[in-house]
């Protein structure tokens, strides 16, 4: 039987049962397998993929929707991958066009690598910001943080959700309520008994990723990073909005180095909702 053309292969919804195939696809493109992260994305978001008749996946991506169930206010696109053997044949464009059609009028956002940015621009995405990935072993230095932090408790969850919606601009309950199981550590920053920020640290292959990071100000963000980094011997990674220049300088002075820059892009909306001055890092660049 002849092999069907790539354009004839159907696009289907992925499920958590596709986790291994998604991790295999990541590995095929030279990315880490990131099975822990794939597990979150495939349960909290909508995965889309194309099956390869010879086994595995031709392509995959995930859209994490935020807002009211059934009427999302924002969708974050991530993990857009095409198998090496099928690269540069229009597969990624076809999958993205399908996602845009499925989204209908829902505004979209994504973090684009320099390699992927031209395609997204051709599809109508606009660059609205940049994020800098920093990585390294965190070494405390200078004066200790003046903001108090502590591990979050079950009683803190409702407050965290309210604060996050205020800062992020859209309800992320279905993702954030998964953090206690997904992350190794979830901490809050407190001032006079009031929660003024929170952050999580979760395992990704051989690193500890700090995200999300929501904080009243830079000093609060520093305190949360310090408390989370103190709980691991792994290298720490986070993706910081470049407008937070003071925080970027501070983490670099403490052992983290710049690894890459991603363009923050939007479709159907001129700017991301919420308050960027208190939004320091995403849960993951794949989910916003």
mmCIF file of C-alpha atoms in Angstrom:
data_model
loop_
_atom_site.group_PDB
_atom_site.id
_atom_site.type_symbol
_atom_site.label_atom_id
_atom_site.label_comp_id
_atom_site.label_asym_id
_atom_site.label_seq_id
_atom_site.Cartn_x
_atom_site.Cartn_y
_atom_site.Cartn_z
ATOM 1 C CA UNK A 1 0.000 0.000 0.000
ATOM 2 C CA UNK A 2 1.357 3.472 -0.801
ATOM 3 C CA UNK A 3 2.118 5.761 2.131
ATOM 4 C CA UNK A 4 -0.527 8.507 2.489
ATOM 5 C CA UNK A 5 0.677 12.045 1.815
ATOM 6 C CA UNK A 6 1.288 14.215 4.846
ATOM 7 C CA UNK A 7 -1.567 16.504 3.808
ATOM 8 C CA UNK A 8 -3.988 13.571 3.898
ATOM 9 C CA UNK A 9 -3.107 12.408 7.395
ATOM 10 C CA UNK A 10 -5.837 13.429 9.863
ATOM 11 C CA UNK A 11 -5.246 15.701 12.846
ATOM 12 C CA UNK A 12 -6.645 14.275 16.071
ATOM 13 C CA UNK A 13 -6.905 15.172 19.741
ATOM 14 C CA UNK A 14 -4.129 13.778 21.895
ATOM 15 C CA UNK A 15 -4.752 12.307 25.337
ATOM 16 C CA UNK A 16 -2.520 11.391 28.304
ATOM 17 C CA UNK A 17 -2.140 7.973 26.651
ATOM 18 C CA UNK A 18 -0.008 9.731 24.022
ATOM 19 C CA UNK A 19 2.543 10.919 26.568
ATOM 20 C CA UNK A 20 5.272 8.484 25.502
ATOM 21 C CA UNK A 21 4.763 9.292 21.815
ATOM 22 C CA UNK A 22 4.994 13.013 22.607
ATOM 23 C CA UNK A 23 8.185 12.481 24.614
ATOM 24 C CA UNK A 24 9.599 10.430 21.730
ATOM 25 C CA UNK A 25 8.821 13.306 19.372
ATOM 26 C CA UNK A 26 10.618 15.752 21.669
ATOM 27 C CA UNK A 27 13.654 13.464 21.717
ATOM 28 C CA UNK A 28 13.529 13.096 17.933
ATOM 29 C CA UNK A 29 14.006 16.874 17.601
ATOM 30 C CA UNK A 30 16.840 16.983 20.104
ATOM 31 C CA UNK A 31 14.710 18.304 22.958
ATOM 32 C CA UNK A 32 14.633 16.679 26.401
ATOM 33 C CA UNK A 33 11.844 14.120 26.767
ATOM 34 C CA UNK A 34 10.145 16.244 29.466
ATOM 35 C CA UNK A 35 7.596 13.573 30.329
ATOM 36 C CA UNK A 36 6.610 15.312 33.570
ATOM 37 C CA UNK A 37 5.750 18.516 31.707
ATOM 38 C CA UNK A 38 3.967 16.644 28.898
ATOM 39 C CA UNK A 39 1.839 14.961 31.553
ATOM 40 C CA UNK A 40 0.638 18.324 32.864
ATOM 41 C CA UNK A 41 -0.003 19.759 29.414
ATOM 42 C CA UNK A 42 -1.948 16.748 28.143
ATOM 43 C CA UNK A 43 -4.230 16.744 31.197
ATOM 44 C CA UNK A 44 -4.701 20.496 31.665
ATOM 45 C CA UNK A 45 -4.698 21.408 27.976
ATOM 46 C CA UNK A 46 -5.820 20.201 24.563
ATOM 47 C CA UNK A 47 -3.267 18.233 22.613
ATOM 48 C CA UNK A 48 -3.362 17.955 18.826
ATOM 49 C CA UNK A 49 -1.338 15.537 16.753
ATOM 50 C CA UNK A 50 -0.849 13.698 13.493
ATOM 51 C CA UNK A 51 -0.122 9.977 13.616
ATOM 52 C CA UNK A 52 2.669 8.565 11.479
ATOM 53 C CA UNK A 53 1.542 5.417 9.584
ATOM 54 C CA UNK A 54 4.990 4.003 10.351
ATOM 55 C CA UNK A 55 4.531 4.596 14.071
ATOM 56 C CA UNK A 56 4.817 7.513 16.448
ATOM 57 C CA UNK A 57 3.757 11.062 15.711
ATOM 58 C CA UNK A 58 4.417 13.227 12.691
ATOM 59 C CA UNK A 59 3.616 16.356 14.669
ATOM 60 C CA UNK A 60 2.093 17.578 17.926
ATOM 61 C CA UNK A 61 1.223 20.684 19.912
ATOM 62 C CA UNK A 62 -0.783 21.609 23.006
ATOM 63 C CA UNK A 63 -3.181 24.485 23.667
ATOM 64 C CA UNK A 64 -3.843 25.418 27.301
ATOM 65 C CA UNK A 65 -7.023 27.459 27.602
ATOM 66 C CA UNK A 66 -7.763 29.910 30.395
ATOM 67 C CA UNK A 67 -10.985 31.547 31.504
ATOM 68 C CA UNK A 68 -14.530 30.249 31.680
ATOM 69 C CA UNK A 69 -14.991 26.610 30.694
ATOM 70 C CA UNK A 70 -16.464 26.506 27.214
ATOM 71 C CA UNK A 71 -15.739 30.219 26.690
ATOM 72 C CA UNK A 72 -11.966 30.628 27.108
ATOM 73 C CA UNK A 73 -10.536 34.132 27.243
ATOM 74 C CA UNK A 74 -7.000 33.113 26.250
ATOM 75 C CA UNK A 75 -5.235 30.085 24.804
ATOM 76 C CA UNK A 76 -1.505 29.388 25.184
ATOM 77 C CA UNK A 77 0.098 27.314 22.427
ATOM 78 C CA UNK A 78 3.172 25.238 23.187
ATOM 79 C CA UNK A 79 5.273 22.204 22.303
ATOM 80 C CA UNK A 80 4.824 22.695 18.548
ATOM 81 C CA UNK A 81 6.943 19.863 17.132
ATOM 82 C CA UNK A 82 7.403 18.128 13.800
ATOM 83 C CA UNK A 83 9.409 14.919 13.469
ATOM 84 C CA UNK A 84 12.795 15.467 11.841
ATOM 85 C CA UNK A 85 11.974 13.117 8.956
ATOM 86 C CA UNK A 86 8.917 15.237 8.093
ATOM 87 C CA UNK A 87 10.408 18.684 8.698
ATOM 88 C CA UNK A 88 10.206 21.498 6.166
ATOM 89 C CA UNK A 89 7.213 19.955 4.393
ATOM 90 C CA UNK A 90 4.488 22.276 5.649
ATOM 91 C CA UNK A 91 3.332 20.046 8.503
ATOM 92 C CA UNK A 92 3.853 22.639 11.235
ATOM 93 C CA UNK A 93 1.973 25.261 9.251
ATOM 94 C CA UNK A 94 -0.939 22.880 8.656
ATOM 95 C CA UNK A 95 -1.164 21.986 12.352
ATOM 96 C CA UNK A 96 -1.022 25.650 13.392
ATOM 97 C CA UNK A 97 -3.723 26.602 10.890
ATOM 98 C CA UNK A 98 -5.898 23.849 12.335
ATOM 99 C CA UNK A 99 -5.341 25.200 15.852
ATOM 100 C CA UNK A 100 -6.246 28.724 14.732
ATOM 101 C CA UNK A 101 -9.482 27.432 13.214
ATOM 102 C CA UNK A 102 -10.319 25.465 16.368
ATOM 103 C CA UNK A 103 -9.645 28.530 18.540
ATOM 104 C CA UNK A 104 -12.165 30.575 16.544
ATOM 105 C CA UNK A 105 -12.263 34.002 18.252
ATOM 106 C CA UNK A 106 -10.225 33.037 21.342
ATOM 107 C CA UNK A 107 -7.069 35.186 21.607
ATOM 108 C CA UNK A 108 -3.856 33.157 21.554
ATOM 109 C CA UNK A 109 -0.324 33.529 22.836
ATOM 110 C CA UNK A 110 2.916 31.583 22.513
ATOM 111 C CA UNK A 111 6.633 31.787 23.185
ATOM 112 C CA UNK A 112 8.492 31.496 19.881
ATOM 113 C CA UNK A 113 12.072 30.443 19.305
ATOM 114 C CA UNK A 114 13.980 32.340 16.609
ATOM 115 C CA UNK A 115 13.502 29.253 14.398
ATOM 116 C CA UNK A 116 9.717 29.207 14.742
ATOM 117 C CA UNK A 117 9.033 32.938 14.841
ATOM 118 C CA UNK A 118 8.897 33.507 11.036
ATOM 119 C CA UNK A 119 6.126 30.919 10.615
ATOM 120 C CA UNK A 120 4.058 32.427 13.411
ATOM 121 C CA UNK A 121 4.480 35.899 11.934
ATOM 122 C CA UNK A 122 3.251 34.626 8.572
ATOM 123 C CA UNK A 123 0.170 33.221 10.319
ATOM 124 C CA UNK A 124 -0.632 36.599 11.883
ATOM 125 C CA UNK A 125 1.018 36.457 15.311
ATOM 126 C CA UNK A 126 2.613 39.681 16.565
ATOM 127 C CA UNK A 127 5.612 40.051 18.874
ATOM 128 C CA UNK A 128 4.505 41.749 22.092
ATOM 129 C CA UNK A 129 7.447 40.981 24.370
ATOM 130 C CA UNK A 130 10.451 38.800 25.126
ATOM 131 C CA UNK A 131 11.425 36.335 27.800
ATOM 132 C CA UNK A 132 14.970 35.363 28.765
ATOM 133 C CA UNK A 133 15.736 31.815 29.865
ATOM 134 C CA UNK A 134 18.345 31.666 32.616
ATOM 135 C CA UNK A 135 19.906 28.517 34.030
ATOM 136 C CA UNK A 136 22.482 27.606 36.635
ATOM 137 C CA UNK A 137 23.163 26.663 40.232
ATOM 138 C CA UNK A 138 21.776 29.401 42.435
ATOM 139 C CA UNK A 139 24.183 30.768 45.039
ATOM 140 C CA UNK A 140 22.731 33.138 47.631
ATOM 141 C CA UNK A 141 24.658 36.360 48.067
ATOM 142 C CA UNK A 142 24.335 39.913 49.270
ATOM 143 C CA UNK A 143 21.841 40.859 51.932
ATOM 144 C CA UNK A 144 19.187 38.239 52.652
ATOM 145 C CA UNK A 145 15.636 38.875 51.411
ATOM 146 C CA UNK A 146 13.558 41.085 53.656
ATOM 147 C CA UNK A 147 10.268 39.557 52.506
ATOM 148 C CA UNK A 148 9.054 36.540 54.476
ATOM 149 C CA UNK A 149 8.231 33.330 52.601
ATOM 150 C CA UNK A 150 6.856 29.954 53.618
ATOM 151 C CA UNK A 151 5.487 26.758 52.058
ATOM 152 C CA UNK A 152 1.913 27.168 50.859
ATOM 153 C CA UNK A 153 -0.870 25.325 52.656
ATOM 154 C CA UNK A 154 -4.238 24.068 51.471
ATOM 155 C CA UNK A 155 -5.806 27.108 53.101
ATOM 156 C CA UNK A 156 -3.720 29.376 50.846
ATOM 157 C CA UNK A 157 -5.061 27.994 47.562
ATOM 158 C CA UNK A 158 -8.127 30.240 47.315
ATOM 159 C CA UNK A 159 -6.019 33.340 47.956
ATOM 160 C CA UNK A 160 -3.410 32.221 45.410
ATOM 161 C CA UNK A 161 -6.132 31.763 42.792
ATOM 162 C CA UNK A 162 -7.574 35.228 43.429
ATOM 163 C CA UNK A 163 -4.151 36.867 43.300
ATOM 164 C CA UNK A 164 -3.183 35.016 40.152
ATOM 165 C CA UNK A 165 -6.359 35.984 38.285
ATOM 166 C CA UNK A 166 -5.804 39.613 39.259
ATOM 167 C CA UNK A 167 -2.206 39.555 37.967
ATOM 168 C CA UNK A 168 -2.498 37.166 35.016
ATOM 169 C CA UNK A 169 -5.784 38.707 33.939
ATOM 170 C CA UNK A 170 -7.537 35.399 33.276
ATOM 171 C CA UNK A 171 -8.638 32.510 35.497
ATOM 172 C CA UNK A 172 -6.019 29.709 35.597
ATOM 173 C CA UNK A 173 -7.693 27.572 38.267
ATOM 174 C CA UNK A 174 -7.572 24.282 36.333
ATOM 175 C CA UNK A 175 -3.776 24.573 35.961
ATOM 176 C CA UNK A 176 -2.867 26.092 39.317
ATOM 177 C CA UNK A 177 -4.845 23.544 41.339
ATOM 178 C CA UNK A 178 -2.561 20.909 39.798
ATOM 179 C CA UNK A 179 0.570 22.619 41.155
ATOM 180 C CA UNK A 180 0.626 20.885 44.566
ATOM 181 C CA UNK A 181 0.933 17.519 42.804
ATOM 182 C CA UNK A 182 3.025 18.750 39.850
ATOM 183 C CA UNK A 183 5.560 20.898 41.680
ATOM 184 C CA UNK A 184 8.099 19.857 44.286
ATOM 185 C CA UNK A 185 7.585 23.119 46.154
ATOM 186 C CA UNK A 186 4.903 25.812 46.256
ATOM 187 C CA UNK A 187 5.754 28.865 48.351
ATOM 188 C CA UNK A 188 4.008 32.100 49.207
ATOM 189 C CA UNK A 189 5.426 35.490 50.164
ATOM 190 C CA UNK A 190 3.719 37.197 53.077
ATOM 191 C CA UNK A 191 3.594 40.758 54.345
ATOM 192 C CA UNK A 192 1.707 41.453 57.592
ATOM 193 C CA UNK A 193 -0.136 38.175 57.207
ATOM 194 C CA UNK A 194 -1.234 38.939 53.633
ATOM 195 C CA UNK A 195 -0.073 36.869 50.648
ATOM 196 C CA UNK A 196 1.691 39.192 48.186
ATOM 197 C CA UNK A 197 3.168 36.615 45.830
ATOM 198 C CA UNK A 198 3.678 32.957 45.152
ATOM 199 C CA UNK A 199 5.986 30.700 43.191
ATOM 200 C CA UNK A 200 6.484 27.048 42.388
ATOM 201 C CA UNK A 201 9.498 24.895 41.563
ATOM 202 C CA UNK A 202 8.964 21.731 39.525
ATOM 203 C CA UNK A 203 11.284 19.017 38.209
ATOM 204 C CA UNK A 204 12.160 18.904 34.520
ATOM 205 C CA UNK A 205 14.726 16.246 33.543
ATOM 206 C CA UNK A 206 17.862 17.413 35.422
ATOM 207 C CA UNK A 207 16.761 20.937 36.347
ATOM 208 C CA UNK A 208 14.353 22.597 38.743
ATOM 209 C CA UNK A 209 12.102 25.079 36.952
ATOM 210 C CA UNK A 210 10.818 28.098 38.866
ATOM 211 C CA UNK A 211 7.385 29.013 37.562
ATOM 212 C CA UNK A 212 4.897 30.430 37.859
ATOM 213 C CA UNK A 213 6.327 33.434 39.657
ATOM 214 C CA UNK A 214 3.832 36.098 40.681
ATOM 215 C CA UNK A 215 5.037 38.820 43.042
ATOM 216 C CA UNK A 216 4.115 42.278 44.323
ATOM 217 C CA UNK A 217 7.506 43.641 43.292
ATOM 218 C CA UNK A 218 11.092 42.649 42.485
ATOM 219 C CA UNK A 219 12.087 42.218 46.135
ATOM 220 C CA UNK A 220 9.235 39.760 46.594
ATOM 221 C CA UNK A 221 10.278 37.859 43.478
ATOM 222 C CA UNK A 222 13.851 37.653 44.806
ATOM 223 C CA UNK A 223 12.622 36.260 48.119
ATOM 224 C CA UNK A 224 10.544 33.575 46.416
ATOM 225 C CA UNK A 225 13.367 32.492 44.108
ATOM 226 C CA UNK A 226 15.761 32.339 47.053
ATOM 227 C CA UNK A 227 13.422 30.174 49.121
ATOM 228 C CA UNK A 228 12.607 27.831 46.233
ATOM 229 C CA UNK A 229 16.220 27.472 45.070
ATOM 230 C CA UNK A 230 17.313 26.610 48.617
ATOM 231 C CA UNK A 231 15.216 23.420 48.407
ATOM 232 C CA UNK A 232 17.165 21.792 45.546
ATOM 233 C CA UNK A 233 20.682 20.756 44.574
ATOM 234 C CA UNK A 234 19.732 20.838 40.891
ATOM 235 C CA UNK A 235 20.431 23.647 38.469
ATOM 236 C CA UNK A 236 17.635 26.201 38.556
ATOM 237 C CA UNK A 237 15.942 27.423 35.397
ATOM 238 C CA UNK A 238 13.362 30.155 34.923
ATOM 239 C CA UNK A 239 12.047 32.275 32.039
ATOM 240 C CA UNK A 240 11.843 35.937 33.044
ATOM 241 C CA UNK A 241 10.097 38.755 31.211
ATOM 242 C CA UNK A 242 12.982 40.947 29.975
ATOM 243 C CA UNK A 243 11.242 44.048 31.309
ATOM 244 C CA UNK A 244 12.219 42.815 34.767
ATOM 245 C CA UNK A 245 15.827 43.870 34.196
ATOM 246 C CA UNK A 246 16.672 44.220 37.877
ATOM 247 C CA UNK A 247 15.626 40.639 38.630
ATOM 248 C CA UNK A 248 17.582 39.320 35.639
ATOM 249 C CA UNK A 249 20.734 41.104 36.807
ATOM 250 C CA UNK A 250 20.202 39.767 40.318
ATOM 251 C CA UNK A 251 19.840 36.086 39.299
ATOM 252 C CA UNK A 252 22.862 36.342 36.998
ATOM 253 C CA UNK A 253 24.917 37.688 39.910
ATOM 254 C CA UNK A 254 23.891 34.518 41.784
ATOM 255 C CA UNK A 255 24.999 31.912 39.282
ATOM 256 C CA UNK A 256 22.316 31.770 36.613
ATOM 257 C CA UNK A 257 23.396 32.463 33.021
ATOM 258 C CA UNK A 258 21.442 33.472 29.964
ATOM 259 C CA UNK A 259 20.613 30.461 27.767
ATOM 260 C CA UNK A 260 18.113 31.739 25.196
ATOM 261 C CA UNK A 261 15.530 34.356 24.336
ATOM 262 C CA UNK A 262 11.977 33.659 23.204
ATOM 263 C CA UNK A 263 9.613 36.111 21.560
ATOM 264 C CA UNK A 264 6.271 36.421 23.342
ATOM 265 C CA UNK A 265 3.651 36.573 20.594
ATOM 266 C CA UNK A 266 -0.088 37.129 20.493
ATOM 267 C CA UNK A 267 -2.858 36.496 17.983
ATOM 268 C CA UNK A 268 -6.228 38.233 18.096
ATOM 269 C CA UNK A 269 -5.226 40.599 20.910
ATOM 270 C CA UNK A 270 -2.745 43.474 20.958
ATOM 271 C CA UNK A 271 -1.393 42.800 24.454
ATOM 272 C CA UNK A 272 -1.646 40.071 27.033
ATOM 273 C CA UNK A 273 -4.177 40.751 29.790
ATOM 274 C CA UNK A 274 -3.244 41.381 33.396
ATOM 275 C CA UNK A 275 -0.422 43.235 35.116
ATOM 276 C CA UNK A 276 3.006 42.435 33.686
ATOM 277 C CA UNK A 277 4.741 44.326 36.504
ATOM 278 C CA UNK A 278 3.761 41.527 38.906
ATOM 279 C CA UNK A 279 4.045 38.657 36.407
ATOM 280 C CA UNK A 280 7.683 37.556 36.446
ATOM 281 C CA UNK A 281 7.714 34.023 34.981
ATOM 282 C CA UNK A 282 5.219 31.590 33.408
ATOM 283 C CA UNK A 283 4.255 28.166 34.683
ATOM 284 C CA UNK A 284 6.158 26.998 31.615
ATOM 285 C CA UNK A 285 6.695 28.760 28.299
ATOM 286 C CA UNK A 286 4.458 26.066 26.774
ATOM 287 C CA UNK A 287 1.460 27.098 28.882
ATOM 288 C CA UNK A 288 1.930 30.757 29.768
#
